Coordinates of C-alpha atoms and ligand atoms in Angstrom, one line a residue:
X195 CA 24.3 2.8 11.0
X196 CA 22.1 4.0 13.9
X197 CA 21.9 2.5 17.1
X198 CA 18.5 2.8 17.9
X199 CA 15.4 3.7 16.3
X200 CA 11.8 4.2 17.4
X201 CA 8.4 2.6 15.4
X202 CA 6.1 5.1 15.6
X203 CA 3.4 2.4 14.1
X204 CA 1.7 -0.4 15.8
X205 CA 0.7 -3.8 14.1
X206 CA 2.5 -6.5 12.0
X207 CA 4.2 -3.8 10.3
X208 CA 6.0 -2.6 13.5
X209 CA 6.5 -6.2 14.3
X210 CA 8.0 -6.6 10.5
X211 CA 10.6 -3.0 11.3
X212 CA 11.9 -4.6 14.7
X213 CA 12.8 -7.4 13.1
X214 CA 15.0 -6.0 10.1
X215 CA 16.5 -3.8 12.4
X216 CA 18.0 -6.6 14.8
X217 CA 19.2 -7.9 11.9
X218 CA 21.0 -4.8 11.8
X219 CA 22.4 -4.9 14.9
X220 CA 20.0 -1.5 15.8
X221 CA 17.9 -1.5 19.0
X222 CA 14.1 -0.6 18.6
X223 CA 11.5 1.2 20.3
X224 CA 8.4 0.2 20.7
X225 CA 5.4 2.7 21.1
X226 CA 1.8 1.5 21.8
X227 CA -1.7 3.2 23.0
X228 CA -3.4 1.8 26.0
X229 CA -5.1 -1.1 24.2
X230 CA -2.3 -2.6 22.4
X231 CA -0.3 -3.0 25.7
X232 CA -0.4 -6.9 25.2
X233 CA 0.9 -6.6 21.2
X234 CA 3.6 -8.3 20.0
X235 CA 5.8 -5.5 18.8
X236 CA 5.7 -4.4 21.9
X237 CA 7.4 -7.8 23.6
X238 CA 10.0 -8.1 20.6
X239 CA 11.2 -4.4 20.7
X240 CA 14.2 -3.7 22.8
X241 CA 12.3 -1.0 24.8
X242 CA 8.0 -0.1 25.1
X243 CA 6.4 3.3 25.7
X244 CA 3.2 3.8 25.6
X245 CA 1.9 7.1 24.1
X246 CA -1.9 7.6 25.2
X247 CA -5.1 6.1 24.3
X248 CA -6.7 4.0 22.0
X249 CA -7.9 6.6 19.8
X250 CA -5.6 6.5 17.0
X251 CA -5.7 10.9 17.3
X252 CA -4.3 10.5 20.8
X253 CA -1.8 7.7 20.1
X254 CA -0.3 7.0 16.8
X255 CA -1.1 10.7 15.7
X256 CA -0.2 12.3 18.4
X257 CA 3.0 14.0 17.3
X258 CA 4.1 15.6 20.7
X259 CA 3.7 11.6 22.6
X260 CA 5.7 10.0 19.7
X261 CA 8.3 13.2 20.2
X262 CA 8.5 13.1 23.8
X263 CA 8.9 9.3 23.7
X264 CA 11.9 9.7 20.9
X265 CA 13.6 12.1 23.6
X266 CA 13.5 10.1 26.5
X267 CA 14.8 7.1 24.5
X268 CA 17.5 9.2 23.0
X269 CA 16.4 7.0 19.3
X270 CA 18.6 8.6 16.3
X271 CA 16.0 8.0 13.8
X272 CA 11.8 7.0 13.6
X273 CA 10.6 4.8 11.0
X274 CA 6.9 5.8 10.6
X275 CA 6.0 1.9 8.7
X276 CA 2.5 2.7 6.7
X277 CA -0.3 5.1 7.1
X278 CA -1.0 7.2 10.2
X279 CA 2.2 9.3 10.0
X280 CA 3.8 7.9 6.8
X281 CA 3.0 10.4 4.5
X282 CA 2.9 13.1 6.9
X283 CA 5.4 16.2 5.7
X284 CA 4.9 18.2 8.7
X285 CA 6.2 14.9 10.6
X286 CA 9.2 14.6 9.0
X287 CA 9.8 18.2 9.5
X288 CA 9.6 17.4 13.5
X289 CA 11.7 14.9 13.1
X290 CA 14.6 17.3 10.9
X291 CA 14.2 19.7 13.3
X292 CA 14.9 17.9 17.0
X293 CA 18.0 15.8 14.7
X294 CA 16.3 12.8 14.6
X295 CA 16.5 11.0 11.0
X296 CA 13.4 10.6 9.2
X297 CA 13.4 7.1 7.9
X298 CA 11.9 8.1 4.4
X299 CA 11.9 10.7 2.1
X300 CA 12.1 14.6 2.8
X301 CA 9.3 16.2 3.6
X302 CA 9.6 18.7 0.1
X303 CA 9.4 14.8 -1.5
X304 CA 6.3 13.7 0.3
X305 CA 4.3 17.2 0.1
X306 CA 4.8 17.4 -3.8
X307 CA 3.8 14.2 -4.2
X308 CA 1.7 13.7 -1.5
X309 CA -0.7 16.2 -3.9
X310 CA -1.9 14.1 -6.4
X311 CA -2.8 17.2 -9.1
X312 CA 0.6 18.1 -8.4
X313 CA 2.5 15.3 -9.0
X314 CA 0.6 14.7 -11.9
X315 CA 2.2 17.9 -13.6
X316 CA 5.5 17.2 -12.9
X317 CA 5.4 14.0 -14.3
X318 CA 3.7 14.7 -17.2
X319 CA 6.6 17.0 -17.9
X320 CA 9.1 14.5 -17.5
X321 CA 7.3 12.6 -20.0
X322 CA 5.5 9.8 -18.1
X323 CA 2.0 9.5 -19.6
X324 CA -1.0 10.5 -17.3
X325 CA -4.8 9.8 -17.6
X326 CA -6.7 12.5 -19.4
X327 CA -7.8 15.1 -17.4
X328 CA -7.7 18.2 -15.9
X329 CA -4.3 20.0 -16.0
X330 CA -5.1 21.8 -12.7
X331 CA -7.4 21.8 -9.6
X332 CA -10.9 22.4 -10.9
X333 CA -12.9 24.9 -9.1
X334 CA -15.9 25.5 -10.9
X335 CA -19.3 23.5 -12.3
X336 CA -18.4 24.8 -15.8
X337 CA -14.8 23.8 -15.6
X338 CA -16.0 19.8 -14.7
X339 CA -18.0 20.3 -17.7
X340 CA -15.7 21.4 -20.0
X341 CA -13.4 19.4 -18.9
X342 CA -15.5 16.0 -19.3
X343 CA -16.8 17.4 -22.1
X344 CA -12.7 17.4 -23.5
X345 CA -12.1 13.8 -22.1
X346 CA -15.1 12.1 -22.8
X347 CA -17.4 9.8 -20.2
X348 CA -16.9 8.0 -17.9
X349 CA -15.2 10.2 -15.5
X350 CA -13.5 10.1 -12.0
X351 CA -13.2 13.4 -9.9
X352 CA -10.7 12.8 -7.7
X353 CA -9.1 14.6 -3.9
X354 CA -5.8 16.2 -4.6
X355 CA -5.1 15.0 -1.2
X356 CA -7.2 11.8 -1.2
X357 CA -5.9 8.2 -0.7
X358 CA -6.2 5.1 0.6
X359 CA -9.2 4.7 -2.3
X360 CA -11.3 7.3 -0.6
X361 CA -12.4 10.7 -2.0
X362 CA -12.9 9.2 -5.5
X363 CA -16.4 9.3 -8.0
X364 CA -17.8 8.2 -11.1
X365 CA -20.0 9.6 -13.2
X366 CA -21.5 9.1 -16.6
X367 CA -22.7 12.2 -17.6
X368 CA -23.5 15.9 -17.1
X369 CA -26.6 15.4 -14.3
X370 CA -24.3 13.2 -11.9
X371 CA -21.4 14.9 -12.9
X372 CA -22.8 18.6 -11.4
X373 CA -23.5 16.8 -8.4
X374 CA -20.4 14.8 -8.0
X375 CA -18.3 17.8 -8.3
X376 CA -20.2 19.4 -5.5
X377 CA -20.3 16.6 -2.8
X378 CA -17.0 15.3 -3.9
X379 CA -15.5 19.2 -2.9
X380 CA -17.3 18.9 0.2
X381 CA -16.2 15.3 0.9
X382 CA -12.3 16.5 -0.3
X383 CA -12.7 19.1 2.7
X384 CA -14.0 16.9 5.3
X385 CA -11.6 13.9 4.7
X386 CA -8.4 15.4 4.1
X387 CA -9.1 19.1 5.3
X388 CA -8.4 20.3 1.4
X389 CA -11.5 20.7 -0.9
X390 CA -9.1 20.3 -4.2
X391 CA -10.8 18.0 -6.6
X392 CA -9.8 17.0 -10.1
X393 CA -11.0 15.1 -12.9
X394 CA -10.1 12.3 -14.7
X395 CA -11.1 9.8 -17.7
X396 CA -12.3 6.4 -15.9
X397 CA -10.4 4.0 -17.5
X398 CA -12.4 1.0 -17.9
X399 CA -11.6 -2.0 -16.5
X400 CA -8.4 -1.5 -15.7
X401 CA -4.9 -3.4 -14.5
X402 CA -3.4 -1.8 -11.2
X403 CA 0.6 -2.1 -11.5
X404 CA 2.9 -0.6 -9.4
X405 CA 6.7 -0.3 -9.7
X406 CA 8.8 -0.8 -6.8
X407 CA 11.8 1.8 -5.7
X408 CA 14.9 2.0 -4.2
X409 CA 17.3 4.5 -4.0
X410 CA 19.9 6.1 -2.0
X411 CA 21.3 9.6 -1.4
X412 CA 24.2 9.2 -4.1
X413 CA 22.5 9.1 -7.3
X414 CA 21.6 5.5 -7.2
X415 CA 18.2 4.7 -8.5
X416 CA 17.0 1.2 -8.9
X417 CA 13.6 -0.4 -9.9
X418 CA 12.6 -3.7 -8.1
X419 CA 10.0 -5.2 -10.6
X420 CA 6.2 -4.6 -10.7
X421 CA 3.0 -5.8 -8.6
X422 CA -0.4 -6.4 -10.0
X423 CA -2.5 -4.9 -7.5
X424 CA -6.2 -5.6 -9.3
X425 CA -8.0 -7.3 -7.4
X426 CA -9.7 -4.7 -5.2
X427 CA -12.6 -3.8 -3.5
X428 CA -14.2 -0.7 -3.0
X429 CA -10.6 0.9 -4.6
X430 CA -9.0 -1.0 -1.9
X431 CA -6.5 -4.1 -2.2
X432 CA -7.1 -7.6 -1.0
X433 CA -5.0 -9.3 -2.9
X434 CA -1.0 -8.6 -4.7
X435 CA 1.6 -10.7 -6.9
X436 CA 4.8 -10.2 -8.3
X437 CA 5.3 -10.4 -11.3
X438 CA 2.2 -8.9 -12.7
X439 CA 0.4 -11.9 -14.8
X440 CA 0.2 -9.3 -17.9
X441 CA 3.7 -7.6 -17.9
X442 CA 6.4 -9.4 -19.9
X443 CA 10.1 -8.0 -19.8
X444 CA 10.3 -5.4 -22.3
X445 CA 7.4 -3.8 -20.6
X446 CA 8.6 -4.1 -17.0
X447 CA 11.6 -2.5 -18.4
X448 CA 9.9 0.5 -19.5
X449 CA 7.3 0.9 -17.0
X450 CA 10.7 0.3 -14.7
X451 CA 12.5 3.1 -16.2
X452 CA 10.2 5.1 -16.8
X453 CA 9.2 4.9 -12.5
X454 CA 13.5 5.4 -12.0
X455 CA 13.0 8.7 -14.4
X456 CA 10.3 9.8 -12.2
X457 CA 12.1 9.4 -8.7
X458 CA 15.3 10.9 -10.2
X459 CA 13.5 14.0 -11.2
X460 CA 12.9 14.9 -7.6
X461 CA 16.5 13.8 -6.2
X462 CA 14.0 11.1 -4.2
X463 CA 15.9 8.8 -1.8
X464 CA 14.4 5.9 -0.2
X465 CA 11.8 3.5 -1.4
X466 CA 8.7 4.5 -2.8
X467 CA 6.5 3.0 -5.2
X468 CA 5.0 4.1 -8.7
X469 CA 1.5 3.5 -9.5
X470 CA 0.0 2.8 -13.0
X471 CA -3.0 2.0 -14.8
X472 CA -3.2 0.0 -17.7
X473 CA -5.9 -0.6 -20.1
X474 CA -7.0 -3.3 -21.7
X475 CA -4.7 -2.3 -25.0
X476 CA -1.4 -2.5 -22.0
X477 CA -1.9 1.4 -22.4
X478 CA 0.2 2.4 -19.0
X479 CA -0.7 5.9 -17.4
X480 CA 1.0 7.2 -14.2
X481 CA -1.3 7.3 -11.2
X482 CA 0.1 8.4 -8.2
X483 CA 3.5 7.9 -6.6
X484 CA 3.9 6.5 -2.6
X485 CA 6.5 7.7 -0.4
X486 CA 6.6 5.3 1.8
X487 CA 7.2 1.3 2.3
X488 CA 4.1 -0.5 1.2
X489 CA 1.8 -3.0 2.6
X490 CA 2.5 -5.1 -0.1
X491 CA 5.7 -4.7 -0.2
X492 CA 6.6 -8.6 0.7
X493 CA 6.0 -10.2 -2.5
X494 CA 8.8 -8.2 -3.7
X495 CA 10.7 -9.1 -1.4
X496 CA 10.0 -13.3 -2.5
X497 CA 10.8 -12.4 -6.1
X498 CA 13.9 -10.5 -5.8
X499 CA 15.3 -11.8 -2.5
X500 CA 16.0 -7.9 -1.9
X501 CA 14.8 -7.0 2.5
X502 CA 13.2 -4.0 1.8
X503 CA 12.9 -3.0 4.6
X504 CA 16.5 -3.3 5.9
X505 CA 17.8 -1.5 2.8
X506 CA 15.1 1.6 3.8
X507 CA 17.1 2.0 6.8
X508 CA 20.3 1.8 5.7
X509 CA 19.7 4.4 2.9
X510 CA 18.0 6.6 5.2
X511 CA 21.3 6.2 7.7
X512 CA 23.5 7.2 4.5
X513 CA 24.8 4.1 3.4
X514 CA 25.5 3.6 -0.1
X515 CA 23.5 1.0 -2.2
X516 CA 25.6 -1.9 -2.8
X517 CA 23.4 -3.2 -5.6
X518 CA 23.4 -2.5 -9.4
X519 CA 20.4 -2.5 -11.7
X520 CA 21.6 -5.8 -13.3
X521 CA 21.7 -7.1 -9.9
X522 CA 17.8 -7.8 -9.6
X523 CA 16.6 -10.5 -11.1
X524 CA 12.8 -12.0 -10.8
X525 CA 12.9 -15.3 -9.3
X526 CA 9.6 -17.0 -9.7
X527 CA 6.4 -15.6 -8.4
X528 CA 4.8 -14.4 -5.1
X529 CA 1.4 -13.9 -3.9
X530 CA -0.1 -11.9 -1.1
X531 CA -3.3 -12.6 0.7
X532 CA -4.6 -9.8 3.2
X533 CA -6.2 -11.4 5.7
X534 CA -8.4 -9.0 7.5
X535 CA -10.6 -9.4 10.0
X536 CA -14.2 -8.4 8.3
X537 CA -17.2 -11.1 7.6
X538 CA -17.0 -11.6 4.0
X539 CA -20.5 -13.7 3.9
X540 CA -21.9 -10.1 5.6
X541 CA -20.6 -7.4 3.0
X542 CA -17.3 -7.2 4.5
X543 CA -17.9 -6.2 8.0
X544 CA -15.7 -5.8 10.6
X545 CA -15.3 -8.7 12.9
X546 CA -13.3 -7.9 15.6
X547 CA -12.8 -9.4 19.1
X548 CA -10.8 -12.5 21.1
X549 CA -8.9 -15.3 19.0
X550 CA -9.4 -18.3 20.8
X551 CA -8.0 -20.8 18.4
X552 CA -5.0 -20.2 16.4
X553 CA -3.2 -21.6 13.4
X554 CA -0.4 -20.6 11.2
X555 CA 0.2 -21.8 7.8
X556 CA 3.6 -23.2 7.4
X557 CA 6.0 -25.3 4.9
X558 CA 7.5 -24.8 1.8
X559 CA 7.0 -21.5 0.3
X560 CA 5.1 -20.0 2.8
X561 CA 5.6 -16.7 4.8
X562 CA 3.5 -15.3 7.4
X563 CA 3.5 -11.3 8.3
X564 CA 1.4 -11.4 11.6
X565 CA 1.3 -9.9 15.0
X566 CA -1.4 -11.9 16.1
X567 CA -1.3 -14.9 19.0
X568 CA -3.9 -17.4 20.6
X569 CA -5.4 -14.8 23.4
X570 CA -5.1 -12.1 21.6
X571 CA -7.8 -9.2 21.4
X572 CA -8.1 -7.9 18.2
X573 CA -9.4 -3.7 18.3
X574 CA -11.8 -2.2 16.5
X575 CA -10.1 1.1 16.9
X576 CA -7.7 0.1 13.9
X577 CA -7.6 -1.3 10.6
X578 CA -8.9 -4.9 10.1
X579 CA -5.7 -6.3 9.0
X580 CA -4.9 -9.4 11.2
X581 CA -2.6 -10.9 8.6
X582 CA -0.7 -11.1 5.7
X583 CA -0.4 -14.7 4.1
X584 CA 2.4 -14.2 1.3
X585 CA 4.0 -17.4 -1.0
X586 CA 6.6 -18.2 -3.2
X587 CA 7.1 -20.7 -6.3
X588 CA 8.4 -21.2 -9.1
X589 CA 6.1 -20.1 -11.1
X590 CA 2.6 -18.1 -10.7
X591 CA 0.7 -21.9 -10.8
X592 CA 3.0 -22.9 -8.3
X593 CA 2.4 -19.8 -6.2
X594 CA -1.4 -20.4 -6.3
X595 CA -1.1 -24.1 -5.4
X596 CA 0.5 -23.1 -2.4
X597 CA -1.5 -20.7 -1.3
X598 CA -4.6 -23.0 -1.8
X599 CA -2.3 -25.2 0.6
X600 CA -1.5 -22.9 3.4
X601 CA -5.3 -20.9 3.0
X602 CA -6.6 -24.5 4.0
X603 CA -4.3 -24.8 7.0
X604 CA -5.1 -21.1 8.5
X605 CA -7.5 -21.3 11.3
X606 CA -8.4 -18.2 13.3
X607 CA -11.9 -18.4 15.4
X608 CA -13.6 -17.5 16.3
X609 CA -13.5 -14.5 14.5
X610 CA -14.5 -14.1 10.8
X611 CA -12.1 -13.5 8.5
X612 CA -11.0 -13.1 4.8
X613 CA -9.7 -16.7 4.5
X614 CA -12.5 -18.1 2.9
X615 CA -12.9 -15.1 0.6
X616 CA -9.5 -15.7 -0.6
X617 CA -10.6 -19.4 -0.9
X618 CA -12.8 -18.8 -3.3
X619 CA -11.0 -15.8 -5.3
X620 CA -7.7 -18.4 -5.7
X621 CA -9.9 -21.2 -7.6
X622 CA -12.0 -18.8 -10.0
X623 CA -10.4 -20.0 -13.8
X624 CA -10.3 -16.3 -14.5
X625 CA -8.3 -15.0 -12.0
X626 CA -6.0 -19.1 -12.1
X627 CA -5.3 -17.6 -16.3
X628 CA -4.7 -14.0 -14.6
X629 CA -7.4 -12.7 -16.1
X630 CA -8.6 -9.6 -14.1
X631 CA -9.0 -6.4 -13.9
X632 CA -10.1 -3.8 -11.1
X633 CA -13.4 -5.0 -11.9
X634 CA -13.3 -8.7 -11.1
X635 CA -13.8 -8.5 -7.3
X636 CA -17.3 -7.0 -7.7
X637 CA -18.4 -9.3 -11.1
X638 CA -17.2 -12.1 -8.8
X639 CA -19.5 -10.9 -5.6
X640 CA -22.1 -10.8 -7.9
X641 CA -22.0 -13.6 -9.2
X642 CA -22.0 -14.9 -6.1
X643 CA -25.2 -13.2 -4.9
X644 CA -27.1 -14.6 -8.1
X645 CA -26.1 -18.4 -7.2
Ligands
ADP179 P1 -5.6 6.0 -3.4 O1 -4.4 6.9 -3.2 O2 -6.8 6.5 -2.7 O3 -5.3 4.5 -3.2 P2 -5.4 5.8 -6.3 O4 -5.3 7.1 -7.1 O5 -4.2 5.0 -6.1 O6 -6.1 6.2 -4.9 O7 -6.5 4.9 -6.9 C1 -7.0 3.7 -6.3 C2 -7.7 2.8 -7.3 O8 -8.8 3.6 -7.9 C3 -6.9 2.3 -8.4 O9 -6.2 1.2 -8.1 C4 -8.0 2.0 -9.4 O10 -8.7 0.8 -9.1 C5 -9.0 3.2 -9.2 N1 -8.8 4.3 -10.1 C6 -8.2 5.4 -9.8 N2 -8.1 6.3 -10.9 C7 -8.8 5.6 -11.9 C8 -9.1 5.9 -13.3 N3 -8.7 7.1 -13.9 N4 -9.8 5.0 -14.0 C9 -10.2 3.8 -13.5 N5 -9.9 3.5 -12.2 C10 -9.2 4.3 -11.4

């Protein structure tokens, strides 16, 4: 196991890798921008640097800082949490190169998958079923056209190198389609610095379901269980549970396989995550595959009993998986809330600034991921996630109940949060049956507006 390792991540996500790795028995380091000098991850880790300014491209970007940080700690190994340098293959490279582990996949891992045309290929060869679309990057009007033509609207042109549900367009026929294809290119290049588009057919309402992955460096490959990740907005998630409402066991068993076939094929070794769509016949088609630990990844966690998080690092350390396939079982059902810090009654907005009054959910079933404190300044500079409110029962209705509970016993002002958002969402009969689909966040909203 390593001694020490360094967080190149800020937020309750840094907060959430110190922890695992004291219960390792492995020192962290913490490393923060000017702004986040007061943050909690900063206290709890065994050691602080700070790496520049606020600005995430001079801080938690900024590959030479993080470097020069890992030196002068002498850290064995950097755990890059989620986003800014997650899914970074020229990162992990750095990190080869100066002998520090990578705690993740290799970088040949991340790049292939990290482009979404590509990945799609190779796992339509291996035989997992993918959307109908385009079988390569499309570079021409006539191409989207023939290609839509083939498919049939409605159709989604996507970045090869998009995420984080940006970079993505509908259209519904030829006129929009023409100028999709041009803006999206244009978009593709400005966003992620690679003009590749694709196209896709739009499935229509939808079900988001992701498998979960672990494996280590000898072979072993296991699947953790799925998480319905539906209810979204704008393409981004608000809202996760384990198990998926619609999946019974012989199809998390081959959706589980299936995801186990697909990280095998490229020798992958760490945890990663899957991504589905299914329609509204429980047709599945592979989406895209994550290489690194999710935000989500707690309610997985609740269900299987399984620290993610700890088992990352030992796998990335070398250590053998001592767990067999028939060793995960689903144990009830979990629920997370993203609590972010935007004005739901105002589109969404961000709300950021001082919490003055403070108070955590607690009892029975309840978890709380948060780096947030009474005092504490929360930055517009990075995403609005303030907190993630996660429960466990023994069933979905008992998940629910509890996190009707614990919503009601959350107090953060005086900023405005997603707590009453949630609120709402967690007594709608539709989504209490688990009836949703990618659609229901914006039928809800509506709804709303026509009250
Ligand atoms: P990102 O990497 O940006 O998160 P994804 O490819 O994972 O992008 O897609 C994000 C979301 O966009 C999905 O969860 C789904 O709601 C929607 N989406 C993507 N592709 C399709 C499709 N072909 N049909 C319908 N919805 C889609």
């Amino acid at each position: 196991m390593f001694s020490k390792i360094l967080i190149a991540n800020r937020g309750e996500i840094a907060l959430r890798i110190i922890r695992a790795a004291r219960e390792l028995g492995v020192r962290s380091v913490a490393v923060y921008s000017e702004v986040d000098r007061n943050s909690l991850h900063v206290r709890f880790a065994d050691e602080a640097i700070c790496i520049g300014q606020a600005q995430s491209s001079n801080s938690y970007l900024n590959i030479p800082a993080i470097m020069s940080a890992a030196e002068i700690t002498d850290v064995e190994a950097i755990h890059p949490g989620y986003g800014f340098l997650a899914e970074n293959p020229h990162f992990a490279e750095i990190c080869e190169s100066c002998q520090i582990k990578f705690i993740g996949p290799t970088p040949e891992n991340i790049r292939l998958v990290g482009d979404k045309m590509a990945a799609r290929t190779t796992m339509q060869k291996i035989g997992l079923p993918i959307v109908p679309g385009s079988t390569a990057v499309i570079k021409t009007k006539e191409e989207t056209l023939k290609t839509a033509k083939k498919v049939g609207y409605p159709v989604i042109i996507k970045a090869a190198a998009g995420g984080g549900g940006k970079g993505m367009r509908i259209c519904h026929n030829d006129i929009t389609l023409v100028s999709s294809f041009m803006t999206a290119q244009a978009e593709a290049e400005a966003s992620f610095g690679n003009a590749n588009v694709y196209l896709e057919k739009y499935i229509e309402k939808p079900r988001h379901v992701e498998i979960q992955i672990l494996a280590d460096k000898f072979g072993r490959t296991l699947y953790l269980g799925e998480r319905d990740c539906s209810i979204q907005r704008r393409h981004q998630k608000l809202l996760e549970e384990s198990p998926s409402p619609i999946v019974d066991s012989k199809l998390r068993k081959r959706l589980g396989e299936l995801a186990v076939k697909a990280a095998r094929s490229v020798n992958y070794a760490s945890v990663g995550t899957i991504e589905f769509l299914l329609d509204q016949e429980n047709n599945f088609y592979f989406m895209e595959m994550n290489t690194r630990i999710q935000v989500e990844h707690p309610v997985t966690e609740m269900v299987t009993g399984i620290d993610l998080i700890k088992e990352q690092i030992r796998v990335a350390a070398g250590e053998k998986l001592h767990l067999n396939q028939d060793d995960i079982h689903i144990q009830g059902a979990s629920i997370e809330c993203r609590i972010n810090a935007e004005d739901f009654e105002n589109d969404f907005m961000p709300s950021p600034g001082k919490i003055e009054t403070l108070n955590l959910p607690g009892g029975p079933g309840v978890r709380v991921d948060t780096h947030i404190y009474p005092g504490y300044e929360i930055s517009p500079y990075y995403d609005s996630l303030v907190a993630k409110l996660i429960t466990h029962g023994r069933n979905r209705q008992e998940a629910i109940k509890i996190m009707q509970r614990a919503l009601s016993e959350f107090i953060i002002a005086p900023i405005k949060t997603t707590i009453p958002f949630h609120q709402r969402l967690l007594e709608h009969p539709l989504f209490i049956k688990g009836n949703i689909s990618t659609h229901f966040l914006q039928e809800i909203l509506k709804e709303r507006e026509e009250e």
